[in-house]
Amino acid sequence: YFLHGNAEDLGRCFQFCLALRDQFQVHVLAVEYPGYGICSGSPTPESVSETAALGYQFITGVLGWAPSAVKIMGRSIGSGPAVELAAEHPVAGLVLIAPFLTIREVFRESVGLLADLLPEYYPNRDRIQQVTAPTLIVHGLEDTLIPPHHGTELYARCRCRKLLVTPAGMRHNTNLFIKREFLVAPMLGFFSLPGHSFEELVVP
């Protein structure tokens, strides 16, 4: 279950989702946030969280997949709803790519104390401690939008089985498939992928 970043929509991340499917031999569901792409509505933390929750409910309620068969991947802003869902549901795994501590802390990097005027949206720093699923965090050392100390601190606060990967030369929006050590090798090793299923996926 993929929750995309802020500077993309389903159209922009379509090829990435195809690569996830083909590389790891898994089904991939991605949802569009309100106000992104052709999706109507306003992009607020509440509307994004609600959409992410509906996507998860579709996987488990409509498709009938057990939570133990679902891995959640959140990139950048998508790490907010991803951590939120993983903290509330017993999923098979959580993958965070260029995650943040909180939205306020992201703004603090550029505006300093003025960030204290912002509401505390997506408190990943606190919620990560409630996650029980195996957690893989990938954060490039050359990320200047969300500096890698965000991922490092989340890793330190995570209480479950975990792995932190901090590739040199990886920026915030780097193609994760250009080098195996960015995503492919950590995913295959940490989650023992692929886990093949020969059951046909039926979408109502």
Short mmCIF file of C-alpha atoms in Angstrom, two decimals:
data_model
loop_
_atom_site.label_atom_id
_atom_site.label_comp_id
_atom_site.label_asym_id
_atom_site.label_seq_id
_atom_site.Cartn_x
_atom_site.Cartn_y
_atom_site.Cartn_z
CA TYR A 1 0.00 0.00 0.00
CA PHE A 2 1.83 3.10 -1.27
CA LEU A 3 1.23 6.63 0.01
CA HIS A 4 3.00 9.10 -2.24
CA GLY A 5 4.92 12.30 -1.54
CA ASN A 6 3.90 15.93 -1.77
CA ALA A 7 5.46 16.80 -5.12
CA GLU A 8 3.67 14.05 -7.02
CA ASP A 9 0.28 12.54 -7.76
CA LEU A 10 -0.83 9.14 -9.01
CA GLY A 11 0.21 10.02 -12.54
CA ARG A 12 3.72 10.99 -11.49
CA CYS A 13 4.23 7.94 -9.26
CA PHE A 14 2.63 5.42 -11.64
CA GLN A 15 5.95 4.17 -13.01
CA PHE A 16 7.31 3.83 -9.49
CA CYS A 17 4.33 1.71 -8.51
CA LEU A 18 4.84 -0.48 -11.59
CA ALA A 19 8.48 -0.92 -10.62
CA LEU A 20 7.46 -1.93 -7.09
CA ARG A 21 5.06 -4.50 -8.50
CA ASP A 22 7.50 -5.99 -10.97
CA GLN A 23 10.59 -5.91 -8.75
CA PHE A 24 9.02 -7.44 -5.67
CA GLN A 25 6.20 -9.46 -7.32
CA VAL A 26 3.49 -7.86 -5.17
CA HIS A 27 0.16 -6.16 -5.69
CA VAL A 28 0.38 -2.39 -5.24
CA LEU A 29 -2.47 -0.09 -4.26
CA ALA A 30 -1.96 3.67 -4.26
CA VAL A 31 -4.57 6.29 -3.45
CA GLU A 32 -4.85 9.92 -4.50
CA TYR A 33 -5.11 12.64 -1.90
CA PRO A 34 -7.88 15.25 -2.13
CA GLY A 35 -6.67 18.26 -4.11
CA TYR A 36 -3.89 16.31 -5.86
CA GLY A 37 -3.97 15.41 -9.55
CA ILE A 38 -7.55 15.20 -10.78
CA CYS A 39 -8.93 14.39 -7.32
CA SER A 40 -11.31 17.06 -6.05
CA GLY A 41 -11.34 18.41 -2.53
CA SER A 42 -8.93 20.24 -0.27
CA PRO A 43 -5.57 18.75 0.73
CA THR A 44 -5.62 18.94 4.51
CA PRO A 45 -3.98 16.55 7.00
CA GLU A 46 -7.44 15.39 7.98
CA SER A 47 -8.56 14.69 4.40
CA VAL A 48 -5.30 12.91 3.55
CA SER A 49 -5.54 10.73 6.66
CA GLU A 50 -9.18 9.92 5.89
CA THR A 51 -8.31 8.93 2.33
CA ALA A 52 -5.42 6.77 3.50
CA ALA A 53 -7.70 5.04 6.02
CA LEU A 54 -10.32 4.39 3.33
CA GLY A 55 -7.67 2.80 1.14
CA TYR A 56 -6.65 0.50 3.97
CA GLN A 57 -10.29 -0.37 4.63
CA PHE A 58 -10.67 -1.24 0.93
CA ILE A 59 -7.72 -3.64 1.14
CA THR A 60 -8.87 -5.43 4.27
CA GLY A 61 -12.64 -5.04 4.04
CA VAL A 62 -13.45 -5.19 0.33
CA LEU A 63 -10.55 -7.23 -1.03
CA GLY A 64 -10.48 -9.32 2.12
CA TRP A 65 -6.74 -9.26 2.67
CA ALA A 66 -5.52 -9.92 6.20
CA PRO A 67 -3.53 -7.09 7.83
CA SER A 68 -0.68 -9.59 8.19
CA ALA A 69 -0.39 -9.59 4.38
CA VAL A 70 -0.25 -5.81 4.00
CA LYS A 71 2.89 -3.69 3.95
CA ILE A 72 2.55 0.09 4.02
CA MET A 73 5.05 2.35 2.26
CA GLY A 74 5.01 6.11 2.77
CA ARG A 75 7.28 8.57 1.01
CA SER A 76 7.89 12.11 2.30
CA ILE A 77 4.48 13.55 3.23
CA GLY A 78 3.08 10.05 2.79
CA SER A 79 5.07 8.93 5.82
CA GLY A 80 2.54 10.79 7.98
CA PRO A 81 -0.54 8.71 7.14
CA ALA A 82 1.66 5.61 6.78
CA VAL A 83 2.91 5.82 10.37
CA GLU A 84 -0.60 6.68 11.52
CA LEU A 85 -2.05 3.54 9.93
CA ALA A 86 0.77 1.28 11.10
CA ALA A 87 0.35 2.57 14.65
CA GLU A 88 -3.34 1.65 14.57
CA HIS A 89 -3.29 -1.67 12.68
CA PRO A 90 -1.19 -4.86 12.93
CA VAL A 91 0.27 -4.73 9.42
CA ALA A 92 3.06 -6.91 8.02
CA GLY A 93 5.57 -4.11 7.62
CA LEU A 94 6.18 -0.40 7.34
CA VAL A 95 8.53 1.29 4.87
CA LEU A 96 9.33 4.98 5.30
CA ILE A 97 11.20 6.86 2.58
CA ALA A 98 12.52 10.32 3.47
CA PRO A 99 10.16 10.57 6.46
CA PHE A 100 9.79 13.51 8.83
CA LEU A 101 9.49 13.85 12.60
CA THR A 102 6.54 16.26 12.37
CA ILE A 103 5.40 18.82 9.81
CA ARG A 104 6.38 21.53 12.28
CA GLU A 105 9.94 20.19 12.45
CA VAL A 106 10.20 20.23 8.65
CA PHE A 107 9.31 23.93 8.61
CA ARG A 108 11.69 24.59 11.50
CA GLU A 109 14.55 23.69 9.17
CA SER A 110 13.80 26.80 7.08
CA VAL A 111 11.90 29.30 9.27
CA GLY A 112 13.26 28.56 12.73
CA LEU A 113 11.11 29.51 15.71
CA LEU A 114 8.28 30.68 13.46
CA ALA A 115 7.49 27.00 13.00
CA ASP A 116 6.08 26.99 16.54
CA LEU A 117 3.10 28.93 15.19
CA LEU A 118 2.06 25.92 13.10
CA PRO A 119 -0.21 23.14 14.37
CA GLU A 120 1.56 19.86 15.13
CA TYR A 121 0.46 17.84 12.10
CA TYR A 122 1.51 14.21 11.70
CA PRO A 123 3.50 13.62 14.91
CA ASN A 124 5.53 10.73 13.50
CA ARG A 125 8.06 11.22 16.30
CA ASP A 126 5.50 10.06 18.87
CA ARG A 127 3.44 7.66 16.77
CA ILE A 128 6.45 5.61 15.63
CA GLN A 129 6.70 4.28 19.19
CA GLN A 130 3.27 2.69 18.79
CA VAL A 131 4.22 0.78 15.63
CA THR A 132 4.72 -2.96 16.16
CA ALA A 133 5.37 -3.99 12.55
CA PRO A 134 8.91 -4.46 11.20
CA THR A 135 10.01 -1.02 10.00
CA LEU A 136 12.44 -0.09 7.24
CA ILE A 137 13.54 3.55 7.04
CA VAL A 138 15.36 4.85 3.95
CA HIS A 139 16.71 8.40 4.09
CA GLY A 140 19.29 9.78 1.68
CA LEU A 141 22.28 11.62 3.10
CA GLU A 142 21.93 14.30 0.40
CA ASP A 143 18.30 15.09 1.24
CA THR A 144 18.10 18.86 1.75
CA LEU A 145 14.29 19.10 1.87
CA ILE A 146 13.86 16.77 4.85
CA PRO A 147 17.35 16.32 6.33
CA PRO A 148 18.38 12.75 7.20
CA HIS A 149 18.40 13.39 10.94
CA HIS A 150 14.59 13.11 10.76
CA GLY A 151 14.88 9.50 9.62
CA THR A 152 17.70 8.77 12.06
CA GLU A 153 15.70 10.03 15.04
CA LEU A 154 12.59 8.10 13.96
CA TYR A 155 14.75 4.98 13.79
CA ALA A 156 16.06 5.61 17.30
CA ARG A 157 12.53 6.01 18.66
CA CYS A 158 11.12 2.96 16.87
CA ARG A 159 10.63 0.06 19.29
CA CYS A 160 10.12 -2.87 16.92
CA ARG A 161 12.37 -4.81 14.57
CA LYS A 162 13.91 -2.14 12.37
CA LEU A 163 16.50 -1.22 9.76
CA LEU A 164 17.88 2.19 8.81
CA VAL A 165 19.42 2.77 5.37
CA THR A 166 21.11 6.11 4.66
CA PRO A 167 22.49 5.96 1.11
CA ALA A 168 25.16 8.43 0.05
CA GLY A 169 24.23 10.36 -3.09
CA MET A 170 20.50 9.95 -2.54
CA ARG A 171 18.40 13.13 -2.55
CA HIS A 172 14.79 13.69 -1.55
CA ASN A 173 13.30 12.80 -4.95
CA THR A 174 15.98 10.44 -6.23
CA ASN A 175 14.77 7.49 -8.30
CA LEU A 176 14.97 4.65 -5.79
CA PHE A 177 15.57 2.04 -8.47
CA ILE A 178 18.75 3.49 -10.00
CA LYS A 179 20.86 1.69 -7.39
CA ARG A 180 19.96 -1.58 -5.68
CA GLU A 181 21.29 -0.38 -2.35
CA PHE A 182 18.75 2.47 -2.23
CA LEU A 183 15.65 0.27 -1.88
CA VAL A 184 15.76 -3.11 -3.63
CA ALA A 185 18.48 -4.77 -1.56
CA PRO A 186 17.16 -3.53 1.82
CA MET A 187 13.60 -4.59 0.96
CA LEU A 188 14.62 -8.06 -0.20
CA GLY A 189 16.82 -8.66 2.81
CA PHE A 190 14.72 -7.13 5.57
CA PHE A 191 11.35 -8.52 4.48
CA SER A 192 12.58 -11.72 2.79
CA LEU A 193 10.74 -10.79 -0.40
CA PRO A 194 9.18 -11.88 -2.63
CA GLY A 195 6.44 -13.75 -0.81
CA HIS A 196 4.55 -15.33 -3.68
CA SER A 197 0.82 -15.96 -3.58
CA PHE A 198 -0.88 -17.97 -6.29
CA GLU A 199 -4.36 -16.77 -5.41
CA GLU A 200 -5.98 -14.63 -8.08
CA LEU A 201 -6.76 -11.09 -6.92
CA VAL A 202 -10.44 -10.34 -7.45
CA VAL A 203 -11.51 -6.69 -7.37
CA PRO A 204 -15.29 -6.28 -6.84
#
